[in-house]
Amino acid sequence: MALPDWIVTLVATASFCFFLYLCILHRRRGQALWRKLLSKLMARSEKPLFRIAYALYTKTALGYMYYKRQMRKAREQFPAGHSAARPTEMDGIKIIPIPVLSDNYSYLVIDTASGVAAVVDPADPQTVQAVLEEEGVTLEAILCTHKHWDHSGGNKGLKRIHAACRVYGNAADNIPGLTHPLSHDDSVTVGRMHFKALFTPGHTVGHMIYLLDGQAVDAPSSLFSGDLVFLSGCGRMFEGTATTMLSSLDTVASLGDETLLWPGHEYAEDNLLFAAEVEPRNAAREEKSQWVLQQRSQKLCTVRMTYCRRYASVPRRPRRVIHAARHRGRRVYHLPTECVCVCVCGAAFLLQAHSQICSAKQSVATVHNLD
């Protein structure tokens, strides 16, 4: 015999009210359980989702569209560039940092005697072309460190304006407009300037850095490091392992002590803020942090520096580093004891491979500003 409709409705309403009462009574416990389940789900799916997004950025037109949007917003937000940078002249060689996008740097390197130039990572072709016209020089070469749009996005645009311009980079990285593929230790000559290409995979599979030989002009050598190393930081390992990145960092550590470092991003402030959480009592770190904060408060760039080689063990307190990384939830770097370092561990290096490196030796670099 079927129950009357009013009894079914009453039972259903009572059951719903009882369930609602239980939810209210145990809401804190339920919220904690939900957060736990959500965090586990995100932890399991984070890497696959990131890989999908990264593939879309690097291999489809969506990445180019995203880059164009970034460039448009940066031009609106920073009409004169995100930082103020001063040119450096060394016996006929002029290096001009060009702030582009929200925190990138392109570099125009000019042989003043012949009036020819090379540009490193021209992310914004319009901005780079304006500097070329202001300097009145001829663009002969584009030196591209890697394929990411914020470093290679202006290659084709500049190539259309300067038809004879050569575009250099590593073929493994599928660099836009590439005309002259390079391998490790290959040389590029522009006027009196001699660049050596160094293969440094880790950030991408075909990442390269460019060393401008200073001996020919009786000046320090200059390293254009792309996304390999910055002041107190190194690039993320999008397409490489910790071992690969260490090998690339060792390449940088083998260079002369007076080499000038010209990185691809303005990351110094963030890097040193994280370093302060890891080693708050490090005097060298504090001194460098004060200088960087002073520079950035005036929107001045922190590039143009020398580095000296030091050898130190990878963190004696890896758990503290990882805890600080998780606490900040962002780009991760560490600061070894006794020095402010250029070559440091990235997020993946710490969170995925720290067990492999705690017994290894890492080359690190103490940074000194020239100002």
Short mmCIF file of the C-alpha atoms (twelve columns), coordinates in Angstrom:
data_MODEL
# 
_entry.id   MODEL 
# 
loop_
_atom_site.group_PDB 
_atom_site.id 
_atom_site.type_symbol 
_atom_site.label_atom_id 
_atom_site.label_alt_id 
_atom_site.label_comp_id 
_atom_site.label_asym_id 
_atom_site.label_seq_id 
_atom_site.Cartn_x 
_atom_site.Cartn_y 
_atom_site.Cartn_z 
_atom_site.pdbx_PDB_model_num 
ATOM 1   C CA . MET A 1   0.000  0.000  0.000   1 
ATOM 2   C CA . ALA A 2   1.479  3.358  -1.078  1 
ATOM 3   C CA . LEU A 3   2.037  6.053  1.518   1 
ATOM 4   C CA . PRO A 4   0.067  9.262  1.195   1 
ATOM 5   C CA . ASP A 5   1.871  12.086 -0.570  1 
ATOM 6   C CA . TRP A 6   1.834  14.281 2.514   1 
ATOM 7   C CA . ILE A 7   3.725  11.646 4.543   1 
ATOM 8   C CA . VAL A 8   6.406  11.321 1.816   1 
ATOM 9   C CA . THR A 9   6.764  15.116 1.690   1 
ATOM 10  C CA . LEU A 10  7.013  15.318 5.481   1 
ATOM 11  C CA . VAL A 11  9.699  12.620 5.675   1 
ATOM 12  C CA . ALA A 12  11.713 14.228 2.894   1 
ATOM 13  C CA . THR A 13  11.498 17.668 4.533   1 
ATOM 14  C CA . ALA A 14  12.474 16.268 7.928   1 
ATOM 15  C CA . SER A 15  15.440 14.418 6.419   1 
ATOM 16  C CA . PHE A 16  16.667 17.561 4.647   1 
ATOM 17  C CA . CYS A 17  16.318 19.634 7.846   1 
ATOM 18  C CA . PHE A 18  18.217 17.005 9.838   1 
ATOM 19  C CA . PHE A 19  21.010 16.961 7.223   1 
ATOM 20  C CA . LEU A 20  21.155 20.752 7.294   1 
ATOM 21  C CA . TYR A 21  21.340 20.678 11.106  1 
ATOM 22  C CA . LEU A 22  24.262 18.251 10.982  1 
ATOM 23  C CA . CYS A 23  26.075 20.451 8.435   1 
ATOM 24  C CA . ILE A 24  25.682 23.513 10.668  1 
ATOM 25  C CA . LEU A 25  26.685 21.570 13.767  1 
ATOM 26  C CA . HIS A 26  29.838 20.202 12.172  1 
ATOM 27  C CA . ARG A 27  30.530 22.982 9.683   1 
ATOM 28  C CA . ARG A 28  34.125 23.582 10.846  1 
ATOM 29  C CA . ARG A 29  35.002 19.930 10.608  1 
ATOM 30  C CA . GLY A 30  33.269 19.724 7.234   1 
ATOM 31  C CA . GLN A 31  35.130 22.758 5.926   1 
ATOM 32  C CA . ALA A 32  38.443 21.277 7.032   1 
ATOM 33  C CA . LEU A 33  37.567 17.956 5.366   1 
ATOM 34  C CA . TRP A 34  36.561 19.731 2.156   1 
ATOM 35  C CA . ARG A 35  39.784 21.755 2.095   1 
ATOM 36  C CA . LYS A 36  41.784 18.587 2.634   1 
ATOM 37  C CA . LEU A 37  40.018 16.777 -0.205  1 
ATOM 38  C CA . LEU A 38  40.391 19.811 -2.479  1 
ATOM 39  C CA . SER A 39  44.096 20.183 -1.714  1 
ATOM 40  C CA . LYS A 40  44.683 16.488 -2.467  1 
ATOM 41  C CA . LEU A 41  42.807 16.827 -5.730  1 
ATOM 42  C CA . MET A 42  44.810 19.918 -6.711  1 
ATOM 43  C CA . ALA A 43  48.094 18.257 -5.742  1 
ATOM 44  C CA . ARG A 44  47.299 15.302 -8.009  1 
ATOM 45  C CA . SER A 45  46.139 17.423 -10.940 1 
ATOM 46  C CA . GLU A 46  48.509 20.417 -10.658 1 
ATOM 47  C CA . LYS A 47  51.312 18.959 -12.735 1 
ATOM 48  C CA . PRO A 48  49.139 17.599 -15.590 1 
ATOM 49  C CA . LEU A 49  47.142 20.849 -15.743 1 
ATOM 50  C CA . PHE A 50  50.330 22.906 -15.774 1 
ATOM 51  C CA . ARG A 51  51.792 20.769 -18.544 1 
ATOM 52  C CA . ILE A 52  48.678 21.293 -20.653 1 
ATOM 53  C CA . ALA A 53  48.768 25.062 -20.091 1 
ATOM 54  C CA . TYR A 54  52.505 25.194 -20.827 1 
ATOM 55  C CA . ALA A 55  52.081 23.221 -24.047 1 
ATOM 56  C CA . LEU A 56  49.328 25.588 -25.163 1 
ATOM 57  C CA . TYR A 57  51.582 28.578 -24.401 1 
ATOM 58  C CA . THR A 58  54.644 27.287 -26.232 1 
ATOM 59  C CA . LYS A 59  53.125 25.296 -29.107 1 
ATOM 60  C CA . THR A 60  49.888 27.002 -30.146 1 
ATOM 61  C CA . ALA A 61  48.622 30.398 -31.256 1 
ATOM 62  C CA . LEU A 62  47.087 30.840 -27.801 1 
ATOM 63  C CA . GLY A 63  50.553 31.494 -26.393 1 
ATOM 64  C CA . TYR A 64  51.205 34.199 -28.971 1 
ATOM 65  C CA . MET A 65  47.826 35.792 -28.243 1 
ATOM 66  C CA . TYR A 66  48.615 35.798 -24.531 1 
ATOM 67  C CA . TYR A 67  52.004 37.420 -25.231 1 
ATOM 68  C CA . LYS A 68  50.389 40.126 -27.382 1 
ATOM 69  C CA . ARG A 69  47.943 40.862 -24.565 1 
ATOM 70  C CA . GLN A 70  50.837 41.090 -22.086 1 
ATOM 71  C CA . MET A 71  52.682 43.494 -24.372 1 
ATOM 72  C CA . ARG A 72  49.620 45.701 -24.875 1 
ATOM 73  C CA . LYS A 73  48.931 45.922 -21.138 1 
ATOM 74  C CA . ALA A 74  52.598 46.643 -20.349 1 
ATOM 75  C CA . ARG A 75  52.707 49.498 -22.870 1 
ATOM 76  C CA . GLU A 76  49.635 51.024 -21.214 1 
ATOM 77  C CA . GLN A 77  50.909 50.513 -17.664 1 
ATOM 78  C CA . PHE A 78  54.556 51.435 -18.303 1 
ATOM 79  C CA . PRO A 79  54.717 53.915 -21.222 1 
ATOM 80  C CA . ALA A 80  58.381 54.642 -20.467 1 
ATOM 81  C CA . GLY A 81  59.261 51.093 -19.367 1 
ATOM 82  C CA . HIS A 82  58.975 49.329 -16.028 1 
ATOM 83  C CA . SER A 83  62.435 50.538 -14.904 1 
ATOM 84  C CA . ALA A 84  64.939 53.285 -15.607 1 
ATOM 85  C CA . ALA A 85  68.177 51.900 -17.028 1 
ATOM 86  C CA . ARG A 86  71.480 53.557 -17.881 1 
ATOM 87  C CA . PRO A 87  73.684 52.543 -20.830 1 
ATOM 88  C CA . THR A 88  77.149 51.170 -20.147 1 
ATOM 89  C CA . GLU A 89  80.078 52.064 -22.423 1 
ATOM 90  C CA . MET A 90  83.339 50.117 -22.472 1 
ATOM 91  C CA . ASP A 91  85.978 51.186 -25.002 1 
ATOM 92  C CA . GLY A 92  83.743 51.370 -28.054 1 
ATOM 93  C CA . ILE A 93  81.106 48.875 -26.900 1 
ATOM 94  C CA . LYS A 94  77.795 50.267 -25.665 1 
ATOM 95  C CA . ILE A 95  75.237 48.107 -23.842 1 
ATOM 96  C CA . ILE A 96  71.730 49.529 -23.430 1 
ATOM 97  C CA . PRO A 97  69.246 47.662 -21.202 1 
ATOM 98  C CA . ILE A 98  65.742 48.045 -22.640 1 
ATOM 99  C CA . PRO A 99  62.924 47.425 -20.126 1 
ATOM 100 C CA . VAL A 100 60.042 45.648 -21.886 1 
ATOM 101 C CA . LEU A 101 56.777 43.971 -20.854 1 
ATOM 102 C CA . SER A 102 56.226 43.987 -17.076 1 
ATOM 103 C CA . ASP A 103 59.680 42.858 -15.870 1 
ATOM 104 C CA . ASN A 104 61.744 41.723 -18.892 1 
ATOM 105 C CA . TYR A 105 64.954 43.204 -20.256 1 
ATOM 106 C CA . SER A 106 66.134 43.237 -23.834 1 
ATOM 107 C CA . TYR A 107 69.701 44.432 -24.512 1 
ATOM 108 C CA . LEU A 108 71.005 46.444 -27.422 1 
ATOM 109 C CA . VAL A 109 74.768 45.880 -27.823 1 
ATOM 110 C CA . ILE A 110 76.433 48.417 -30.132 1 
ATOM 111 C CA . ASP A 111 79.846 48.579 -31.770 1 
ATOM 112 C CA . THR A 112 80.090 52.385 -31.765 1 
ATOM 113 C CA . ALA A 113 83.006 52.455 -34.208 1 
ATOM 114 C CA . SER A 114 81.119 50.717 -37.042 1 
ATOM 115 C CA . GLY A 115 77.565 51.652 -36.033 1 
ATOM 116 C CA . VAL A 116 76.288 48.059 -36.051 1 
ATOM 117 C CA . ALA A 117 74.404 46.356 -33.263 1 
ATOM 118 C CA . ALA A 118 73.003 43.103 -31.919 1 
ATOM 119 C CA . VAL A 119 69.924 42.809 -29.736 1 
ATOM 120 C CA . VAL A 120 69.366 40.132 -27.105 1 
ATOM 121 C CA . ASP A 121 65.792 38.834 -26.606 1 
ATOM 122 C CA . PRO A 122 63.750 41.572 -28.321 1 
ATOM 123 C CA . ALA A 123 60.389 40.892 -26.658 1 
ATOM 124 C CA . ASP A 124 58.797 44.163 -27.793 1 
ATOM 125 C CA . PRO A 125 59.876 45.014 -31.370 1 
ATOM 126 C CA . GLN A 126 58.334 48.487 -31.265 1 
ATOM 127 C CA . THR A 127 60.345 49.508 -28.199 1 
ATOM 128 C CA . VAL A 128 63.567 47.985 -29.543 1 
ATOM 129 C CA . GLN A 129 63.120 49.672 -32.920 1 
ATOM 130 C CA . ALA A 130 62.650 53.041 -31.195 1 
ATOM 131 C CA . VAL A 131 65.997 52.626 -29.410 1 
ATOM 132 C CA . LEU A 132 67.686 51.564 -32.672 1 
ATOM 133 C CA . GLU A 133 66.430 54.706 -34.382 1 
ATOM 134 C CA . GLU A 134 67.436 56.884 -31.447 1 
ATOM 135 C CA . GLU A 135 70.968 55.468 -31.529 1 
ATOM 136 C CA . GLY A 136 71.151 55.578 -35.335 1 
ATOM 137 C CA . VAL A 137 72.657 52.100 -35.676 1 
ATOM 138 C CA . THR A 138 72.073 49.136 -37.984 1 
ATOM 139 C CA . LEU A 139 70.714 45.911 -36.518 1 
ATOM 140 C CA . GLU A 140 72.798 42.973 -37.763 1 
ATOM 141 C CA . ALA A 141 71.892 40.185 -35.351 1 
ATOM 142 C CA . ILE A 142 69.239 38.989 -32.914 1 
ATOM 143 C CA . LEU A 143 70.584 36.753 -30.152 1 
ATOM 144 C CA . CYS A 144 67.664 34.785 -28.731 1 
ATOM 145 C CA . THR A 145 68.194 32.859 -25.504 1 
ATOM 146 C CA . HIS A 146 65.064 30.682 -25.747 1 
ATOM 147 C CA . LYS A 147 61.646 30.241 -27.318 1 
ATOM 148 C CA . HIS A 148 59.334 31.759 -24.689 1 
ATOM 149 C CA . TRP A 149 57.348 34.598 -26.226 1 
ATOM 150 C CA . ASP A 150 58.524 37.127 -23.637 1 
ATOM 151 C CA . HIS A 151 62.030 36.653 -25.086 1 
ATOM 152 C CA . SER A 152 61.422 35.786 -28.740 1 
ATOM 153 C CA . GLY A 153 58.168 37.572 -29.550 1 
ATOM 154 C CA . GLY A 154 59.824 40.435 -31.456 1 
ATOM 155 C CA . ASN A 155 62.094 38.361 -33.688 1 
ATOM 156 C CA . LYS A 156 59.888 38.283 -36.765 1 
ATOM 157 C CA . GLY A 157 58.788 41.906 -36.407 1 
ATOM 158 C CA . LEU A 158 62.354 43.176 -36.365 1 
ATOM 159 C CA . LYS A 159 63.334 40.790 -39.158 1 
ATOM 160 C CA . ARG A 160 60.663 42.349 -41.377 1 
ATOM 161 C CA . ILE A 161 62.161 45.805 -40.777 1 
ATOM 162 C CA . HIS A 162 65.796 44.679 -41.023 1 
ATOM 163 C CA . ALA A 163 65.787 42.075 -43.799 1 
ATOM 164 C CA . ALA A 164 69.537 41.364 -43.581 1 
ATOM 165 C CA . CYS A 165 69.382 40.774 -39.820 1 
ATOM 166 C CA . ARG A 166 70.422 37.293 -38.693 1 
ATOM 167 C CA . VAL A 167 68.414 35.496 -35.987 1 
ATOM 168 C CA . TYR A 168 70.498 33.225 -33.751 1 
ATOM 169 C CA . GLY A 169 69.419 30.581 -31.255 1 
ATOM 170 C CA . ASN A 170 69.293 26.854 -30.621 1 
ATOM 171 C CA . ALA A 171 67.285 24.765 -33.084 1 
ATOM 172 C CA . ALA A 172 65.900 22.551 -30.302 1 
ATOM 173 C CA . ASP A 173 63.842 25.459 -28.993 1 
ATOM 174 C CA . ASN A 174 61.799 26.220 -32.142 1 
ATOM 175 C CA . ILE A 175 62.667 29.931 -31.948 1 
ATOM 176 C CA . PRO A 176 60.495 32.200 -34.124 1 
ATOM 177 C CA . GLY A 177 62.289 33.496 -37.224 1 
ATOM 178 C CA . LEU A 178 65.463 31.485 -36.574 1 
ATOM 179 C CA . THR A 179 67.924 31.770 -39.481 1 
ATOM 180 C CA . HIS A 180 71.250 30.701 -37.920 1 
ATOM 181 C CA . PRO A 181 71.022 27.707 -35.511 1 
ATOM 182 C CA . LEU A 182 73.770 27.562 -32.891 1 
ATOM 183 C CA . SER A 183 75.448 24.815 -30.895 1 
ATOM 184 C CA . HIS A 184 77.552 24.988 -27.743 1 
ATOM 185 C CA . ASP A 185 80.703 27.120 -28.115 1 
ATOM 186 C CA . ASP A 186 79.677 28.527 -31.502 1 
ATOM 187 C CA . SER A 187 80.760 32.118 -32.183 1 
ATOM 188 C CA . VAL A 188 78.820 35.115 -33.488 1 
ATOM 189 C CA . THR A 189 80.631 38.206 -34.791 1 
ATOM 190 C CA . VAL A 190 78.976 41.622 -35.108 1 
ATOM 191 C CA . GLY A 191 81.410 44.411 -36.012 1 
ATOM 192 C CA . ARG A 192 84.277 44.173 -33.501 1 
ATOM 193 C CA . MET A 193 82.094 42.253 -31.046 1 
ATOM 194 C CA . HIS A 194 82.587 38.524 -30.574 1 
ATOM 195 C CA . PHE A 195 79.894 36.510 -28.788 1 
ATOM 196 C CA . LYS A 196 80.231 32.916 -27.666 1 
ATOM 197 C CA . ALA A 197 77.017 30.860 -27.460 1 
ATOM 198 C CA . LEU A 198 76.816 28.509 -24.470 1 
ATOM 199 C CA . PHE A 199 74.237 25.732 -24.372 1 
ATOM 200 C CA . THR A 200 72.485 25.824 -20.975 1 
ATOM 201 C CA . PRO A 201 69.340 23.644 -20.980 1 
ATOM 202 C CA . GLY A 202 67.094 23.383 -17.943 1 
ATOM 203 C CA . HIS A 203 64.713 26.289 -18.250 1 
ATOM 204 C CA . THR A 204 63.945 25.048 -21.780 1 
ATOM 205 C CA . VAL A 205 65.502 22.237 -23.785 1 
ATOM 206 C CA . GLY A 206 67.365 24.647 -26.054 1 
ATOM 207 C CA . HIS A 207 68.204 27.535 -23.727 1 
ATOM 208 C CA . MET A 208 71.398 29.393 -24.646 1 
ATOM 209 C CA . ILE A 209 73.334 32.228 -23.066 1 
ATOM 210 C CA . TYR A 210 75.700 34.607 -24.836 1 
ATOM 211 C CA . LEU A 211 79.125 35.688 -23.618 1 
ATOM 212 C CA . LEU A 212 80.492 38.899 -25.139 1 
ATOM 213 C CA . ASP A 213 84.285 38.668 -25.178 1 
ATOM 214 C CA . GLY A 214 85.756 41.693 -23.453 1 
ATOM 215 C CA . GLN A 215 89.411 41.002 -24.246 1 
ATOM 216 C CA . ALA A 216 89.072 42.294 -27.806 1 
ATOM 217 C CA . VAL A 217 88.137 45.733 -26.465 1 
ATOM 218 C CA . ASP A 218 90.121 45.605 -23.210 1 
ATOM 219 C CA . ALA A 219 86.979 45.427 -21.039 1 
ATOM 220 C CA . PRO A 220 85.230 42.869 -18.802 1 
ATOM 221 C CA . SER A 221 83.287 40.151 -20.586 1 
ATOM 222 C CA . SER A 222 79.494 40.386 -20.487 1 
ATOM 223 C CA . LEU A 223 77.104 37.473 -20.005 1 
ATOM 224 C CA . PHE A 224 73.543 37.770 -21.289 1 
ATOM 225 C CA . SER A 225 71.964 35.044 -19.209 1 
ATOM 226 C CA . GLY A 226 68.332 34.998 -20.360 1 
ATOM 227 C CA . ASP A 227 66.320 32.979 -17.841 1 
ATOM 228 C CA . LEU A 228 69.221 30.903 -16.534 1 
ATOM 229 C CA . VAL A 229 70.436 33.143 -13.697 1 
ATOM 230 C CA . PHE A 230 69.394 36.420 -12.084 1 
ATOM 231 C CA . LEU A 231 70.471 38.367 -9.027  1 
ATOM 232 C CA . SER A 232 69.873 35.832 -6.224  1 
ATOM 233 C CA . GLY A 233 67.867 33.513 -8.409  1 
ATOM 234 C CA . CYS A 234 67.765 31.021 -11.251 1 
ATOM 235 C CA . GLY A 235 65.111 30.160 -13.794 1 
ATOM 236 C CA . ARG A 236 62.371 27.618 -13.336 1 
ATOM 237 C CA . MET A 237 62.952 24.173 -14.817 1 
ATOM 238 C CA . PHE A 238 60.104 23.974 -17.294 1 
ATOM 239 C CA . GLU A 239 61.802 21.417 -19.534 1 
ATOM 240 C CA . GLY A 240 64.748 20.031 -17.589 1 
ATOM 241 C CA . THR A 241 65.827 18.136 -14.505 1 
ATOM 242 C CA . ALA A 242 67.756 19.316 -11.459 1 
ATOM 243 C CA . THR A 243 70.876 17.594 -12.780 1 
ATOM 244 C CA . THR A 244 70.571 19.400 -16.114 1 
ATOM 245 C CA . MET A 245 70.114 22.762 -14.410 1 
ATOM 246 C CA . LEU A 246 73.120 22.195 -12.137 1 
ATOM 247 C CA . SER A 247 75.259 21.428 -15.165 1 
ATOM 248 C CA . SER A 248 74.121 24.677 -16.817 1 
ATOM 249 C CA . LEU A 249 74.808 26.655 -13.643 1 
ATOM 250 C CA . ASP A 250 78.276 25.133 -13.505 1 
ATOM 251 C CA . THR A 251 78.862 26.564 -16.992 1 
ATOM 252 C CA . VAL A 252 78.170 30.035 -15.607 1 
ATOM 253 C CA . ALA A 253 80.282 29.425 -12.509 1 
ATOM 254 C CA . SER A 254 83.319 28.628 -14.669 1 
ATOM 255 C CA . LEU A 255 83.434 32.154 -16.127 1 
ATOM 256 C CA . GLY A 256 85.827 34.871 -14.969 1 
ATOM 257 C CA . ASP A 257 85.222 36.732 -11.721 1 
ATOM 258 C CA . GLU A 258 84.881 40.110 -13.449 1 
ATOM 259 C CA . THR A 259 82.238 38.993 -15.923 1 
ATOM 260 C CA . LEU A 260 79.282 41.378 -16.110 1 
ATOM 261 C CA . LEU A 261 75.893 39.721 -15.707 1 
ATOM 262 C CA . TRP A 262 72.889 40.966 -17.695 1 
ATOM 263 C CA . PRO A 263 69.804 38.876 -16.766 1 
ATOM 264 C CA . GLY A 264 66.519 38.602 -18.627 1 
ATOM 265 C CA . HIS A 265 64.186 39.756 -15.844 1 
ATOM 266 C CA . GLU A 266 63.914 42.196 -12.958 1 
ATOM 267 C CA . TYR A 267 63.505 39.541 -10.254 1 
ATOM 268 C CA . ALA A 268 65.999 40.769 -7.641  1 
ATOM 269 C CA . GLU A 269 63.513 42.117 -5.104  1 
ATOM 270 C CA . ASP A 270 61.325 39.002 -5.025  1 
ATOM 271 C CA . ASN A 271 64.347 36.712 -4.897  1 
ATOM 272 C CA . LEU A 272 65.892 38.521 -1.942  1 
ATOM 273 C CA . LEU A 273 62.584 38.719 -0.076  1 
ATOM 274 C CA . PHE A 274 62.403 34.959 -0.197  1 
ATOM 275 C CA . ALA A 275 66.064 34.713 0.779   1 
ATOM 276 C CA . ALA A 276 65.283 36.795 3.874   1 
ATOM 277 C CA . GLU A 277 62.801 34.147 5.028   1 
ATOM 278 C CA . VAL A 278 65.371 31.401 4.594   1 
ATOM 279 C CA . GLU A 279 68.364 33.179 6.145   1 
ATOM 280 C CA . PRO A 280 67.235 36.306 8.007   1 
ATOM 281 C CA . ARG A 281 70.638 36.747 9.725   1 
ATOM 282 C CA . ASN A 282 72.745 36.710 6.570   1 
ATOM 283 C CA . ALA A 283 74.604 40.055 6.572   1 
ATOM 284 C CA . ALA A 284 75.605 39.907 2.898   1 
ATOM 285 C CA . ARG A 285 72.021 39.185 1.921   1 
ATOM 286 C CA . GLU A 286 70.784 42.085 4.045   1 
ATOM 287 C CA . GLU A 287 73.281 44.494 2.488   1 
ATOM 288 C CA . LYS A 288 72.292 43.499 -1.020  1 
ATOM 289 C CA . SER A 289 68.583 43.639 -0.105  1 
ATOM 290 C CA . GLN A 290 68.905 47.222 1.095   1 
ATOM 291 C CA . TRP A 291 70.592 48.230 -2.150  1 
ATOM 292 C CA . VAL A 292 67.936 46.491 -4.253  1 
ATOM 293 C CA . LEU A 293 65.075 48.026 -2.270  1 
ATOM 294 C CA . GLN A 294 66.620 51.461 -2.699  1 
ATOM 295 C CA . GLN A 295 66.979 50.907 -6.455  1 
ATOM 296 C CA . ARG A 296 63.460 49.589 -6.885  1 
ATOM 297 C CA . SER A 297 61.884 52.361 -4.789  1 
ATOM 298 C CA . GLN A 298 63.135 54.716 -7.516  1 
ATOM 299 C CA . LYS A 299 62.200 52.285 -10.315 1 
ATOM 300 C CA . LEU A 300 65.880 51.834 -11.152 1 
ATOM 301 C CA . CYS A 301 67.063 48.561 -12.658 1 
ATOM 302 C CA . THR A 302 69.318 46.159 -10.764 1 
ATOM 303 C CA . VAL A 303 71.230 44.794 -13.771 1 
ATOM 304 C CA . ARG A 304 74.887 45.503 -14.584 1 
ATOM 305 C CA . MET A 305 76.864 43.604 -11.993 1 
ATOM 306 C CA . THR A 306 79.944 41.445 -11.593 1 
ATOM 307 C CA . TYR A 307 80.079 38.130 -9.816  1 
ATOM 308 C CA . CYS A 308 82.747 36.171 -7.964  1 
ATOM 309 C CA . ARG A 309 82.731 32.412 -7.707  1 
ATOM 310 C CA . ARG A 310 82.217 30.656 -4.409  1 
ATOM 311 C CA . TYR A 311 81.670 26.985 -3.633  1 
ATOM 312 C CA . ALA A 312 79.126 25.955 -1.033  1 
ATOM 313 C CA . SER A 313 77.059 22.941 -0.187  1 
ATOM 314 C CA . VAL A 314 73.428 22.840 -1.208  1 
ATOM 315 C CA . PRO A 315 71.237 23.871 1.798   1 
ATOM 316 C CA . ARG A 316 72.179 22.374 5.115   1 
ATOM 317 C CA . ARG A 317 68.560 22.964 6.103   1 
ATOM 318 C CA . PRO A 318 66.487 21.822 3.120   1 
ATOM 319 C CA . ARG A 319 63.338 21.383 5.197   1 
ATOM 320 C CA . ARG A 320 63.463 25.030 6.215   1 
ATOM 321 C CA . VAL A 321 63.850 26.083 2.592   1 
ATOM 322 C CA . ILE A 322 60.919 23.924 1.482   1 
ATOM 323 C CA . HIS A 323 58.762 25.155 4.372   1 
ATOM 324 C CA . ALA A 324 59.454 28.762 3.407   1 
ATOM 325 C CA . ALA A 325 58.703 27.961 -0.223  1 
ATOM 326 C CA . ARG A 326 55.332 26.448 0.614   1 
ATOM 327 C CA . HIS A 327 54.568 29.325 2.964   1 
ATOM 328 C CA . ARG A 328 55.109 31.907 0.222   1 
ATOM 329 C CA . GLY A 329 53.474 29.783 -2.459  1 
ATOM 330 C CA . ARG A 330 55.398 31.378 -5.307  1 
ATOM 331 C CA . ARG A 331 58.722 31.326 -7.181  1 
ATOM 332 C CA . VAL A 332 61.237 29.591 -4.950  1 
ATOM 333 C CA . TYR A 333 64.896 30.308 -4.358  1 
ATOM 334 C CA . HIS A 334 67.291 29.633 -1.522  1 
ATOM 335 C CA . LEU A 335 70.293 31.490 -0.182  1 
ATOM 336 C CA . PRO A 336 73.306 29.433 0.957   1 
ATOM 337 C CA . THR A 337 75.204 30.517 4.050   1 
ATOM 338 C CA . GLU A 338 77.870 33.244 3.828   1 
ATOM 339 C CA . CYS A 339 76.973 34.776 0.472   1 
ATOM 340 C CA . VAL A 340 74.359 36.457 -1.673  1 
ATOM 341 C CA . CYS A 341 74.112 34.070 -4.573  1 
ATOM 342 C CA . VAL A 342 73.244 34.168 -8.223  1 
ATOM 343 C CA . CYS A 343 73.025 30.434 -8.840  1 
ATOM 344 C CA . VAL A 344 70.335 29.051 -6.566  1 
ATOM 345 C CA . CYS A 345 67.703 26.377 -6.559  1 
ATOM 346 C CA . GLY A 346 64.381 26.839 -8.340  1 
ATOM 347 C CA . ALA A 347 61.030 25.603 -7.066  1 
ATOM 348 C CA . ALA A 348 61.082 22.270 -8.853  1 
ATOM 349 C CA . PHE A 349 64.705 21.784 -7.783  1 
ATOM 350 C CA . LEU A 350 63.705 22.061 -4.123  1 
ATOM 351 C CA . LEU A 351 60.308 20.438 -4.114  1 
ATOM 352 C CA . GLN A 352 60.918 17.559 -6.536  1 
ATOM 353 C CA . ALA A 353 64.641 16.839 -6.473  1 
ATOM 354 C CA . HIS A 354 66.109 18.089 -3.187  1 
ATOM 355 C CA . SER A 355 66.891 14.538 -2.100  1 
ATOM 356 C CA . GLN A 356 69.186 14.159 -5.126  1 
ATOM 357 C CA . ILE A 357 71.252 17.246 -4.443  1 
ATOM 358 C CA . CYS A 358 71.775 17.475 -0.689  1 
ATOM 359 C CA . SER A 359 75.056 15.612 -1.119  1 
ATOM 360 C CA . ALA A 360 76.142 17.511 -4.240  1 
ATOM 361 C CA . LYS A 361 78.316 20.601 -4.500  1 
ATOM 362 C CA . GLN A 362 76.876 23.657 -6.211  1 
ATOM 363 C CA . SER A 363 78.695 26.654 -7.632  1 
ATOM 364 C CA . VAL A 364 77.217 29.891 -6.408  1 
ATOM 365 C CA . ALA A 365 78.102 33.493 -7.179  1 
ATOM 366 C CA . THR A 366 78.375 36.513 -4.939  1 
ATOM 367 C CA . VAL A 367 77.009 39.586 -6.629  1 
ATOM 368 C CA . HIS A 368 78.518 43.089 -6.382  1 
ATOM 369 C CA . ASN A 369 76.827 46.078 -7.980  1 
ATOM 370 C CA . LEU A 370 79.042 48.479 -9.927  1 
ATOM 371 C CA . ASP A 371 77.273 51.687 -8.919  1 
# 
